CSV table of C-alpha atoms in Angstrom, one decimal:
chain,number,residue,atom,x,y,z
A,29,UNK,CA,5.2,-0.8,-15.9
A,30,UNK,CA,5.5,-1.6,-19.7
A,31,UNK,CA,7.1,-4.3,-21.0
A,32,UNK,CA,10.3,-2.2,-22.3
A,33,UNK,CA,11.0,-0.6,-18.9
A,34,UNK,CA,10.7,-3.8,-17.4
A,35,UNK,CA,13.2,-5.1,-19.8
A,36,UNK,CA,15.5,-2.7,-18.2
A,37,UNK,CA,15.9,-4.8,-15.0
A,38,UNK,CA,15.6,-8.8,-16.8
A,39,UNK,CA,19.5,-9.6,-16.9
A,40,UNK,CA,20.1,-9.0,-13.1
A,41,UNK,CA,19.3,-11.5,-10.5
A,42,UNK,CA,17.3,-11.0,-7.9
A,43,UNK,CA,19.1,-10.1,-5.0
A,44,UNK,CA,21.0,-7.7,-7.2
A,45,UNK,CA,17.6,-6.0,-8.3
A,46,UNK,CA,16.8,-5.7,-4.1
A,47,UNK,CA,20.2,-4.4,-3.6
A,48,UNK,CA,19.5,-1.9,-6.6
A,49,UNK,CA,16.6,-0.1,-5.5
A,50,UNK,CA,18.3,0.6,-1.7
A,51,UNK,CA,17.1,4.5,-2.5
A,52,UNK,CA,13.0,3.5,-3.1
A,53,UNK,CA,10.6,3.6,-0.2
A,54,UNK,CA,10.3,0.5,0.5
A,55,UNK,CA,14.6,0.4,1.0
A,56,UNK,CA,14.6,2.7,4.2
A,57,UNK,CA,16.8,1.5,6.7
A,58,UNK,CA,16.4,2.9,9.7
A,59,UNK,CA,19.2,2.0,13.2
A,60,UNK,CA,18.1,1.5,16.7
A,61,UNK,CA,18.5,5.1,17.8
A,62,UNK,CA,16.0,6.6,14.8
A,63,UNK,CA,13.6,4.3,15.0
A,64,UNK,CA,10.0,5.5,16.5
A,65,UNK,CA,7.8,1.9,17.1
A,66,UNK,CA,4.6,2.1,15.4
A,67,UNK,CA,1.4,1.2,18.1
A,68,UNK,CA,-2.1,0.4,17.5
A,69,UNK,CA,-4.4,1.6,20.0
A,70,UNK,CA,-7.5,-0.8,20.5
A,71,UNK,CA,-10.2,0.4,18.3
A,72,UNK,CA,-13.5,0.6,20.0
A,73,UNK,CA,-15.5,-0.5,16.6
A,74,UNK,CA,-13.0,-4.1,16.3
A,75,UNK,CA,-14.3,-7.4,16.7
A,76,UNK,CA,-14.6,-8.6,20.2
A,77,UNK,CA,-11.3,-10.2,21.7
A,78,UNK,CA,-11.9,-14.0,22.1
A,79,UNK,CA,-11.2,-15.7,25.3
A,80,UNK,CA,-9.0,-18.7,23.6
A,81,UNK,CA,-5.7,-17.4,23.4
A,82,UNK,CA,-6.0,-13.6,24.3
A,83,UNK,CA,-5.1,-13.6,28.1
A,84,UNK,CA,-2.1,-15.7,27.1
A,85,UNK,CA,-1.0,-13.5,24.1
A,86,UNK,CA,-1.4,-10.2,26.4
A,87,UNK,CA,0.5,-11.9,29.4
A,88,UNK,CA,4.1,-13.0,28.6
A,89,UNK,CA,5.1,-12.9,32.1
A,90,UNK,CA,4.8,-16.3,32.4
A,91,UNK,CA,6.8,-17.6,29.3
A,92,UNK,CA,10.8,-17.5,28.7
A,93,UNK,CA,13.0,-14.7,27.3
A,94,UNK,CA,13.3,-17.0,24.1
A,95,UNK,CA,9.8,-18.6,23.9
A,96,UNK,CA,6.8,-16.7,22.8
A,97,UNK,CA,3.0,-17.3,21.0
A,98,UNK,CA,2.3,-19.1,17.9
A,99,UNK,CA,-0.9,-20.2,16.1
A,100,UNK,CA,-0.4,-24.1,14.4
A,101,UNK,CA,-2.4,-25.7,11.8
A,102,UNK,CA,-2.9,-28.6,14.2
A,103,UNK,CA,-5.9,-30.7,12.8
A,104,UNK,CA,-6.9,-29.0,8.8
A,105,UNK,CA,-10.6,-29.2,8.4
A,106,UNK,CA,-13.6,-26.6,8.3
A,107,UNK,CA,-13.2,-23.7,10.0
A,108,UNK,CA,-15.6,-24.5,12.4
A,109,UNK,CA,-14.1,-27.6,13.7
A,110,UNK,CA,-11.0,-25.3,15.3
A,111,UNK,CA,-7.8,-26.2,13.2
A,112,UNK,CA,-5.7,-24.2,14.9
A,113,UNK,CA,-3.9,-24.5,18.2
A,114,UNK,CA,-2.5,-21.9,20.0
A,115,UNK,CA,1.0,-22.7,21.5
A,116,UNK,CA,4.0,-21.3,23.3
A,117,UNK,CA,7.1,-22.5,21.8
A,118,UNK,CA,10.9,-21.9,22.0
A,119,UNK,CA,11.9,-19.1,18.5
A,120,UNK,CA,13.8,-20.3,16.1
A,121,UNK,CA,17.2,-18.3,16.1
A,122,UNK,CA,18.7,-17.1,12.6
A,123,UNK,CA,21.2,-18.5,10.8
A,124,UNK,CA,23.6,-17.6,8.2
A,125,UNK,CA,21.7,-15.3,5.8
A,126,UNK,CA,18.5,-14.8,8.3
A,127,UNK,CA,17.0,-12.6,10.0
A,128,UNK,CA,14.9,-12.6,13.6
A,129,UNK,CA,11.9,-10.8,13.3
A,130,UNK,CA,9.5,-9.5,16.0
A,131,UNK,CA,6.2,-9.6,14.4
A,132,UNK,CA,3.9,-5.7,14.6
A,133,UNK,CA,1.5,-7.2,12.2
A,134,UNK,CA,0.8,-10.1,10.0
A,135,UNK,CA,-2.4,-9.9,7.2
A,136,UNK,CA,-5.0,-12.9,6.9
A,137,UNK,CA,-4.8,-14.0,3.4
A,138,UNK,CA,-7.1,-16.5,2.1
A,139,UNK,CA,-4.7,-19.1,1.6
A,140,UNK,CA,-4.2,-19.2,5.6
A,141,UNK,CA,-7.5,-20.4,4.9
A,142,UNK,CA,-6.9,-22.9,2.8
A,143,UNK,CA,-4.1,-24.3,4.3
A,144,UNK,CA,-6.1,-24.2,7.6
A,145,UNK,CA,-8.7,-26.3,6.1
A,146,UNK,CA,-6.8,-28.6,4.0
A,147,UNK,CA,-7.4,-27.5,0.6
A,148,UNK,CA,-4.0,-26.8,0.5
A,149,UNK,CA,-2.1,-30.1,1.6
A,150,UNK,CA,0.0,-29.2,4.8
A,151,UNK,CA,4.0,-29.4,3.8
A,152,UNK,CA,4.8,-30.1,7.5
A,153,UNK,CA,3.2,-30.2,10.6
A,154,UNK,CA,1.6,-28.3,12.8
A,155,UNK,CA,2.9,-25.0,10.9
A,156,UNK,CA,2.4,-21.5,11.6
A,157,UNK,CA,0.6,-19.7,9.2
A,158,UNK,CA,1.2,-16.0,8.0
A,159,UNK,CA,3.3,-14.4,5.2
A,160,UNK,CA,1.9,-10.5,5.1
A,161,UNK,CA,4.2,-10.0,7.8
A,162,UNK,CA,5.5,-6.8,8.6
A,163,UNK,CA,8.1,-6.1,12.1
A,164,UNK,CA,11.3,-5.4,13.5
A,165,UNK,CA,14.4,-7.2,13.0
A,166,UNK,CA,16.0,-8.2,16.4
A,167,UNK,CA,18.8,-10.2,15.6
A,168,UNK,CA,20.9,-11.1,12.3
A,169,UNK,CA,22.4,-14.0,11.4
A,170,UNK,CA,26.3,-15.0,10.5
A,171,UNK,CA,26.8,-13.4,6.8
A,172,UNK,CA,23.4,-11.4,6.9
A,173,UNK,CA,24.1,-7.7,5.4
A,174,UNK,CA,21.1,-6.2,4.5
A,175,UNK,CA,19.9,-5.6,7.3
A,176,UNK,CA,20.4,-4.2,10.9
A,177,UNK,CA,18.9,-4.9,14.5
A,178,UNK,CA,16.4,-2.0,14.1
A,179,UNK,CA,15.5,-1.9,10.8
A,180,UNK,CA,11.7,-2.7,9.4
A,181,UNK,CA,11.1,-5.3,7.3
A,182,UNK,CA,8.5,-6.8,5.4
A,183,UNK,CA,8.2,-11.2,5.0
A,184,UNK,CA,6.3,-12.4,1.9
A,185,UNK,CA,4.7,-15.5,0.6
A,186,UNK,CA,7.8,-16.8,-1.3
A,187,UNK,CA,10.8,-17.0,0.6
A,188,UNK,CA,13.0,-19.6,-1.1
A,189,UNK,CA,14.3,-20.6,-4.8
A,190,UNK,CA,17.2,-22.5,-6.0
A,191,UNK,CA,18.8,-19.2,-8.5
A,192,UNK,CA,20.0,-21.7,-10.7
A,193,UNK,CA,17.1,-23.4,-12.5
A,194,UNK,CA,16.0,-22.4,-16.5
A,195,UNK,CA,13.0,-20.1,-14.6
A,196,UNK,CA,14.8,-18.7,-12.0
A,197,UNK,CA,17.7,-17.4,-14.6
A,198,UNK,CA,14.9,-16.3,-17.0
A,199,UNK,CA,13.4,-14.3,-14.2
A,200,UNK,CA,10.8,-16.5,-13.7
A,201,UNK,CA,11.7,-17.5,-10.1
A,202,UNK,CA,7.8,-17.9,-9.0
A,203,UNK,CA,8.3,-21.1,-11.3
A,204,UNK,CA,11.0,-22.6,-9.6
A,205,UNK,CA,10.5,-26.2,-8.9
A,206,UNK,CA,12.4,-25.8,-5.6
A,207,UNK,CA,10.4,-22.8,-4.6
A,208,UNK,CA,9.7,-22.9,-0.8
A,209,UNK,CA,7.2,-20.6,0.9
A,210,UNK,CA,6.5,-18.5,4.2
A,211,UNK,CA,3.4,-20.1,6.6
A,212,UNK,CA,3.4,-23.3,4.2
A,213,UNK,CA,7.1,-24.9,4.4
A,214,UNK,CA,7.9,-22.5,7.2
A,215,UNK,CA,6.7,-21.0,10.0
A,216,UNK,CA,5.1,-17.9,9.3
A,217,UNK,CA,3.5,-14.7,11.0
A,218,UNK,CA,0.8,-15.6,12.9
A,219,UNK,CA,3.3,-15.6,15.8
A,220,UNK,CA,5.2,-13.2,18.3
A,221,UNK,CA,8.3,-13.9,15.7
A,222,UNK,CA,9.8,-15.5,13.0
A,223,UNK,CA,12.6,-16.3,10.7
A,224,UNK,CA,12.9,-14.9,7.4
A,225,UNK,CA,16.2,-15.2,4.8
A,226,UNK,CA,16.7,-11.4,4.1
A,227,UNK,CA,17.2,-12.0,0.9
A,228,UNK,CA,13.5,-12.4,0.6
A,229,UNK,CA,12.9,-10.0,2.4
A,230,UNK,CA,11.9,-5.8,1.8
A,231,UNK,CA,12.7,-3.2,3.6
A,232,UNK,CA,9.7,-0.9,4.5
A,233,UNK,CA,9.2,2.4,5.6
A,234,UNK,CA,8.6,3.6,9.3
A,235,UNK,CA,6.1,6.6,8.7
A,236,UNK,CA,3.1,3.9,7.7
A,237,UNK,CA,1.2,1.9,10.2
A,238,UNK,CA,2.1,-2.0,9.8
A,239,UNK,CA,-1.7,-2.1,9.5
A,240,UNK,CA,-1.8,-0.3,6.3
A,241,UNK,CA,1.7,-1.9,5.3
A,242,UNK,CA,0.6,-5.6,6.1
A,243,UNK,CA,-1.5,-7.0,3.1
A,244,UNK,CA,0.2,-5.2,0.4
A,245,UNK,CA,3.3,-7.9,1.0
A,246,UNK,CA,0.6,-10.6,-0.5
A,247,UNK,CA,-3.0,-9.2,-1.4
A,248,UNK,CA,-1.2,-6.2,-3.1
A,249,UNK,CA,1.5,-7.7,-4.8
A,250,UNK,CA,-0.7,-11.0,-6.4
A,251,UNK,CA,-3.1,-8.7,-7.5
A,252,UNK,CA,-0.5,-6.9,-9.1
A,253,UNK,CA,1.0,-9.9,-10.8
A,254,UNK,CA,-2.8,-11.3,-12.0
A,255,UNK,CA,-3.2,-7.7,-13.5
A,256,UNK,CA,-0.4,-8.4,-15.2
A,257,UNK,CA,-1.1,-11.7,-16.7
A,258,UNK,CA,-4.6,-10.3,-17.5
A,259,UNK,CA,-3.1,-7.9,-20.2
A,260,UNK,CA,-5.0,-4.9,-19.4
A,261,UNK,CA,-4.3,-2.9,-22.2
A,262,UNK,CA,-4.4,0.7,-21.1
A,263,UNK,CA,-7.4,2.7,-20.4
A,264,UNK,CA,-9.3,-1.3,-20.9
A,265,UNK,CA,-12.5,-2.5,-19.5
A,266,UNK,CA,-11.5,-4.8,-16.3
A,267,UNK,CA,-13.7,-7.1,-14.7
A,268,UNK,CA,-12.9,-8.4,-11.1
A,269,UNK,CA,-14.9,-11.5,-9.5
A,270,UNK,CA,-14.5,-11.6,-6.3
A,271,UNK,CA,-13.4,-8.2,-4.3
A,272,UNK,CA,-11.7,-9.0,-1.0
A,273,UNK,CA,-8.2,-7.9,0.2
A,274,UNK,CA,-6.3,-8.3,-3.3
A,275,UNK,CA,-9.2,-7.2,-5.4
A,276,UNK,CA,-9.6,-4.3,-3.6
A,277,UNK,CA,-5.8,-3.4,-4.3
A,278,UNK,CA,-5.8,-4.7,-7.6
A,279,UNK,CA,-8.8,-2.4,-8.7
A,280,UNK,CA,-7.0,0.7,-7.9
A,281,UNK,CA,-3.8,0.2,-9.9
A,282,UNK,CA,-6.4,-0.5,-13.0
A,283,UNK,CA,-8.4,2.9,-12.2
A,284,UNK,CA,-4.8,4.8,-11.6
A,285,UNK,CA,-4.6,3.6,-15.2
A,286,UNK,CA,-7.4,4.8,-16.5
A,287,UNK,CA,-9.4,1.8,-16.9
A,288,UNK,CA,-12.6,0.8,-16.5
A,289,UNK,CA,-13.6,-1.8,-13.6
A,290,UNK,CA,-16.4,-3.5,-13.3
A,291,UNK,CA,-16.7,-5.4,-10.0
A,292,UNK,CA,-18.9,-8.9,-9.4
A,293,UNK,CA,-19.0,-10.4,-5.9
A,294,UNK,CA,-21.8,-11.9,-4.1
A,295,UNK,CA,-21.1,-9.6,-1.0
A,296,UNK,CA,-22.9,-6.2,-0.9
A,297,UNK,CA,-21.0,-4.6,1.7
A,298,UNK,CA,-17.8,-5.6,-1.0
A,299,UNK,CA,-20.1,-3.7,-4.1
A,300,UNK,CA,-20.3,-1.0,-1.8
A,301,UNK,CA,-16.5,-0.5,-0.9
A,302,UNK,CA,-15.8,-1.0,-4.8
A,303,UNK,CA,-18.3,1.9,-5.5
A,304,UNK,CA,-16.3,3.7,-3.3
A,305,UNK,CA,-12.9,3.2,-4.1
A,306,UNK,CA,-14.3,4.0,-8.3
A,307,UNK,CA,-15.8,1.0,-9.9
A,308,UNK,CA,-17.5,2.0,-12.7
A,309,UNK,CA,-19.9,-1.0,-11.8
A,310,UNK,CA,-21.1,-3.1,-8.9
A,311,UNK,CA,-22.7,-6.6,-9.7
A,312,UNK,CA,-23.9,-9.5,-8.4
A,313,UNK,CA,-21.1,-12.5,-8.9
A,314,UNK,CA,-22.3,-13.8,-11.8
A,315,UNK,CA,-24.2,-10.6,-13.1
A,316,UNK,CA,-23.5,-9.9,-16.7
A,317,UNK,CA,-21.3,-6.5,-16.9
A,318,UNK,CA,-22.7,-3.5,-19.0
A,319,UNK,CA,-19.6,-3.3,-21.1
A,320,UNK,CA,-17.3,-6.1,-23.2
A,321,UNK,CA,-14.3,-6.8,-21.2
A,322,UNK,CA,-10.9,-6.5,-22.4
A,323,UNK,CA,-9.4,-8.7,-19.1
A,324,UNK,CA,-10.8,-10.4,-16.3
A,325,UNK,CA,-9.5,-11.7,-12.9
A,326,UNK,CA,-11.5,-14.3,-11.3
A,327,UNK,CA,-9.9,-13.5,-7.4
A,328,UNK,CA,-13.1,-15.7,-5.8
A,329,UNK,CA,-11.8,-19.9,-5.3
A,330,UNK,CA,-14.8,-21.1,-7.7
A,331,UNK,CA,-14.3,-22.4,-10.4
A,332,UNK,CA,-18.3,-21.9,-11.5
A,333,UNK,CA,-17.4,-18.3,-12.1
A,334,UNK,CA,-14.2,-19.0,-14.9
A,335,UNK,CA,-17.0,-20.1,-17.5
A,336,UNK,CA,-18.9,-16.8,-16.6
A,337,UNK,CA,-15.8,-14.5,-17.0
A,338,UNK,CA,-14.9,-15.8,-20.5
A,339,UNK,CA,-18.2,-15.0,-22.1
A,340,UNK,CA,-18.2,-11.5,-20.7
A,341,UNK,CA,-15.1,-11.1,-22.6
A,342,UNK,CA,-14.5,-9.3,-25.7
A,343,UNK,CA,-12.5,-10.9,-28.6
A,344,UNK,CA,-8.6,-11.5,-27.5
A,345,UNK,CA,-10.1,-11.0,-24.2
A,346,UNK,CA,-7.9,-12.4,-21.1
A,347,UNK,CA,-9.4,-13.9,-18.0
A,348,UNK,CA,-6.3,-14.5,-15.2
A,349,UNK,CA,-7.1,-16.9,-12.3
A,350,UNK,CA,-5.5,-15.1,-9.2
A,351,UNK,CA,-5.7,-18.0,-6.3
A,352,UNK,CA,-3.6,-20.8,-5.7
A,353,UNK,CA,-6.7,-22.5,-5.1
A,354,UNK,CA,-9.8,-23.4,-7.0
A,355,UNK,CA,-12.8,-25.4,-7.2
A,356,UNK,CA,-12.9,-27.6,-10.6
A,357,UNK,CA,-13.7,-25.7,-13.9
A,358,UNK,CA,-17.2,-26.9,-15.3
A,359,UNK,CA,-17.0,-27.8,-18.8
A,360,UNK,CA,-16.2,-25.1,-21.8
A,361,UNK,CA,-18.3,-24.5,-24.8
A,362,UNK,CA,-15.5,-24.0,-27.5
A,363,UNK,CA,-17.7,-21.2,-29.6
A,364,UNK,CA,-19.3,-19.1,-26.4
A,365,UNK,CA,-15.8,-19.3,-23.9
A,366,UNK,CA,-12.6,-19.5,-25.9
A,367,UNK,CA,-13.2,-18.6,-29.6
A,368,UNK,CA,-12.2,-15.2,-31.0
A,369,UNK,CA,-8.6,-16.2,-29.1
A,370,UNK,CA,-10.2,-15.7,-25.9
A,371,UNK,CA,-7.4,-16.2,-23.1
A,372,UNK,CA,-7.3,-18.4,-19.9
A,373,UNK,CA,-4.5,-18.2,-17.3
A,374,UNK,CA,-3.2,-18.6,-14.0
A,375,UNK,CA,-1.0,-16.5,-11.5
A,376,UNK,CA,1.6,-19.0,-9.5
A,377,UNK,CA,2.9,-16.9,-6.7
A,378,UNK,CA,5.4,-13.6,-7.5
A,379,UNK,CA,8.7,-13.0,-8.0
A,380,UNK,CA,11.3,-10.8,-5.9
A,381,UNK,CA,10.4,-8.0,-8.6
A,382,UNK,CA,6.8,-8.1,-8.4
A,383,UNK,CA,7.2,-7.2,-5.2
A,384,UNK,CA,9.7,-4.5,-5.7
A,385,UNK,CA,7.7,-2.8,-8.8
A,386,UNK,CA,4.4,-3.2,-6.6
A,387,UNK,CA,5.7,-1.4,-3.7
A,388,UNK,CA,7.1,1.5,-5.4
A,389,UNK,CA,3.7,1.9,-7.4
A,390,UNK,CA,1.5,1.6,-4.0
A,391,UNK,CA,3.8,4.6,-2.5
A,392,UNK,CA,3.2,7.1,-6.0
A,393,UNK,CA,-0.6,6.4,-6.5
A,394,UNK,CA,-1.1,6.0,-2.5
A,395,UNK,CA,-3.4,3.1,-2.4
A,396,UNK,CA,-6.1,3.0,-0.2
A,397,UNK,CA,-5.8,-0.1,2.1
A,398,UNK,CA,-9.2,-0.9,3.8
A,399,UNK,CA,-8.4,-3.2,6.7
A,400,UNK,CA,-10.7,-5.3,9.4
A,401,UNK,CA,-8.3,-5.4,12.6
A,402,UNK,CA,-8.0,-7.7,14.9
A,403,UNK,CA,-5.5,-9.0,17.9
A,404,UNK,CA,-3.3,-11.9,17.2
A,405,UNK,CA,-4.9,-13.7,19.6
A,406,UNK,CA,-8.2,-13.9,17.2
A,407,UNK,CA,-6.4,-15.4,14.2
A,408,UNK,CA,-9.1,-18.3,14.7
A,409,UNK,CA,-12.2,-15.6,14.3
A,410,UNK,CA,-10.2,-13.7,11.5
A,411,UNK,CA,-9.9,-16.7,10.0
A,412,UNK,CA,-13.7,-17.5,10.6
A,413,UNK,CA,-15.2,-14.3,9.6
A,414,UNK,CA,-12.8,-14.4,6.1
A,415,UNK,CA,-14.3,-17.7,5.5
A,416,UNK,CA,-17.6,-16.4,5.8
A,417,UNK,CA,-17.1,-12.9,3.9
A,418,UNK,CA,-17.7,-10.6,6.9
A,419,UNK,CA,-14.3,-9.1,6.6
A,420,UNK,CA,-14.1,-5.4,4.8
A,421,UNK,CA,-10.9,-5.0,2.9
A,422,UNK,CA,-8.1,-6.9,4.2
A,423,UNK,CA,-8.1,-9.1,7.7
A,424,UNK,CA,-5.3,-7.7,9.9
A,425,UNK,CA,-4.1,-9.3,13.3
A,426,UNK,CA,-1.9,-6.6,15.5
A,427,UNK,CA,0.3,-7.5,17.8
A,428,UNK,CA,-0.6,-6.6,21.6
C-alpha cells in the first residue's frame, strides 16, 4: 500500500479501522445455520503421529464438558530436553469483551520456539503457546458485539494495548509499552480452546482451509510489516536470509510487486521451494547475491548474517531484522556496512492494521501457503523438526 493511501486510515483507532472494513474478506460473518465446518482428512505423506499425547488428544471421552487439551511451556530448555507438557485443564470462560474459541488450527511460529526454549523469558508459567490460531467462536462474553456463536475467527500475536499511550494514538500500537500478547502473557492455541478479546481479533472467511488460513495471522502479517520497514522501493532488488514460514509469504508480496528476490538460506529443500514460488536467485546463507540490493530482511535468529546483509546492499540500502529474537550482532566496519546511509532496523510485532492491510492483499494476489501438517498432539515434534529446519513452508498442527 503506499504511504498516501495509508494515510487515509491514520486518524481512526483501531477498533474503528476493524469495524470499517466489515465488507473485506477477512470480515465474513457467518451464523450457526450457514456455517459448513472445515475438516482435514489425515494425509498419508504427514509426519507420524507420536505416542505422547495423541491417544489423549483423539479420546475426549474421558475429560469434562468444560475441560479439554493443552500443551504448557513446563520446564524452557533445548528442544530435546521435552519443555512441554501436555495437560488437561478446566477452559477459561470469556468475559466482558471476549470471545471462546474452539481451536481448527493453530500455526508453529518460531517464536513458540523460542519461548519453549527460553530465549524468550517466560511471562508466566507453564503457558500455552500458539497465536496463528484460526477456529470457531462458541461462546461470547457480556458486551462482546463483533462477533456471534458461529462465526470464524482468526487470534494473532498481539492481543492487548492500552489505546491511550503517545504510540498507540500515533498508530503505533505495536510500541505500546503495555502491549500484552497471545501464547506469551496468555494462553494461546496450542490447545482444544482459548480466550481471545475480539477486539483483536479478524474475522475470516469459511471457503479456505484453516490450514492454508493459519500462518498468515503471524508468518504473513510480520513479513508483511519487515517488508515494510525494508523500504522496498517498487520493482527493487530484495534479499531474504532465511526462507521459512514468513519468508516464504513475504517473498511473494515483493514478486506481486515486481521486484526482484534473491533468497539465502542454508537449507536446500528452502532454495528449492523459493525457486519455485519465483526467486530470481537461490544461495547459500551467506552467499554473495548476483545483484546490489535495494532492501534486505534478515528472517533467520543470527545475528552473524546482519554484517553479511549490509555489505550486499546498495547505497541507501535497508536491511530490516524480522524476529523478536536474535543472536548478538558481531562488530560493524563503519566504511564496508553502514556508509553510503546504509539502513539497519528492526520489526517489533504489528499493529491491528498490518493485519487488516495483509489480509486483504493475501486474498487479491492469492498467496501460495506451503504448509507441513501435523496433529495437535505433535506440537513437541513440530516444534522439533522447526528447530532443526525439516519443516517446508509453514508448521501447521490440526485439530483431530
Amino acid at each position: 500500500m503506499s504511504r498516501s493511501a495509508h494515510g487515509k486510515t491514520t486518524g481512526m483507532g483501531p477498533s474503528a479501522l476493524i469495524r470499517r472494513h466489515s465488507a473485506l474478506w477477512l470480515n465474513v460473518r457467518v451464523r450457526d445455520g450457514e456455517r459448513r465446518r472445515q475438516r482435514h482428512p489425515a494425509r498419508p505423506d504427514g509426519p507420524e503421529p507420536l505416542s505422547r499425547g495423541a491417544k489423549a488428544m483423539s479420546d475426549t471421552s474421558a475429560i469434562g464438558r468444560n475441560a479439554g487439551h493443552s500443551w504448557v511451556v513446563g520446564r524452557p530448555g533445548p528442544i530435546d530436553t521435552q519443555p512441554l507438557d501436555f495437560v488437561e485443564r478446566e477452559w477459561a470462560q470469556p468475559g466482558p469483551g471476549e470471545i471462546l474459541v474452539r481451536v481448527e488450527a493453530c500455526g508453529v511460529c518460531r517464536t513458540d520456539l523460542h519461548l519453549a526454549e527460553g530465549d524468550l523469558k517466560p511471562h508466566r508459567a507453564n503457558t500455552v503457546p500458539g497465536h496463528e490460531v484460526v477456529g470457531v467462536v462458541e461462546s461470547v462474553g457480556m458486551d462482546s458485539t463483533r462477533f456471534v456463536t458461529g462465526d470464524r475467527v482468526g487470534i494473532a500475536w498481539l492481543r492487548h494495548t492500552c489505546g491511550r499511550c503517545c504510540r498507540c494514538r500515533s498508530g503505533a500500537e505495536n510500541l505500546c509499552p503495555d502491549s500484552r500478547y497471545t501464547g506469551w502473557d496468555a494462553d494461546g492455541g496450542f490447545a482444544d480452546r482459548l480466550v481471545a478479546p475480539e477486539d483483536y481479533a479478524y474475522a475470516l472467511p469459511v471457503d479456505r482451509a484453516a490450514e492454508y488460513l493459519a500462518p498468515l495471522l503471524c508468518a504473513g502479517i510480520i513479513g508483511y510489516r519487515a517488508l515494510r520497514r525494508a523500504d522496498l522501493p517498487p520493482g527493487g532488488r530484495l534479499g531474504v536470509y532465511g526462507f521459512g514460514a514468513s519468508a516464504h509469504l513475504a517473498a511473494q508480496v515483493a514478486l506481486a510487486r515486481g521486484a526482484s528476490v534473491h533468497v539465502m538460506t542454508r537449507s536446500a529443500e528452502a532454495r528449492r521451494l523459493a525457486l519455485e514460488l519465483g526467486a530470481t536467485s537461490a544461495g547459500d546463507t551467506y552467499d554473495k547475491p548476483p545483484e546490489p540490493l535495494d532492501s534486505a530482511i534478515v528472517f533467520a535468529p543470527v545475528g552473524e548474517i546482519v554484517p553479511t546483509a549490509l555489505a550486499a546492499l546498495d547505497r541507501s540500502g535497508t536491511v530490516a531484522i524480522a524476529g523478536i529474537h536474535l543472536t548478538d550482532i558481531p562488530p560493524l566496519n563503519y566504511q564496508r556496512h553502514l556508509f553510503h546511509e546504509r539502513n539497519l532496523c528492526s520489526v517489533t510485532a504489528n499493529t491491528r492494521r498490518d493485519g487488516i492491510e495483509f489480509l486483504r492483499l493475501a486474498a487479491e494476489i492469492d498467496l501460495q501457503v506451503t504448509t507441513t501438517p501435523y496433529l495437535m498432539s505433535q506440537a513437541d515434534r513440530a516444534l522439533s523438526d522447526l528447530a532443526a529446519d525439516r519443516v517446508r513452508g509453514a508448521a501447521v498442527l490440526l485439530a483431530g
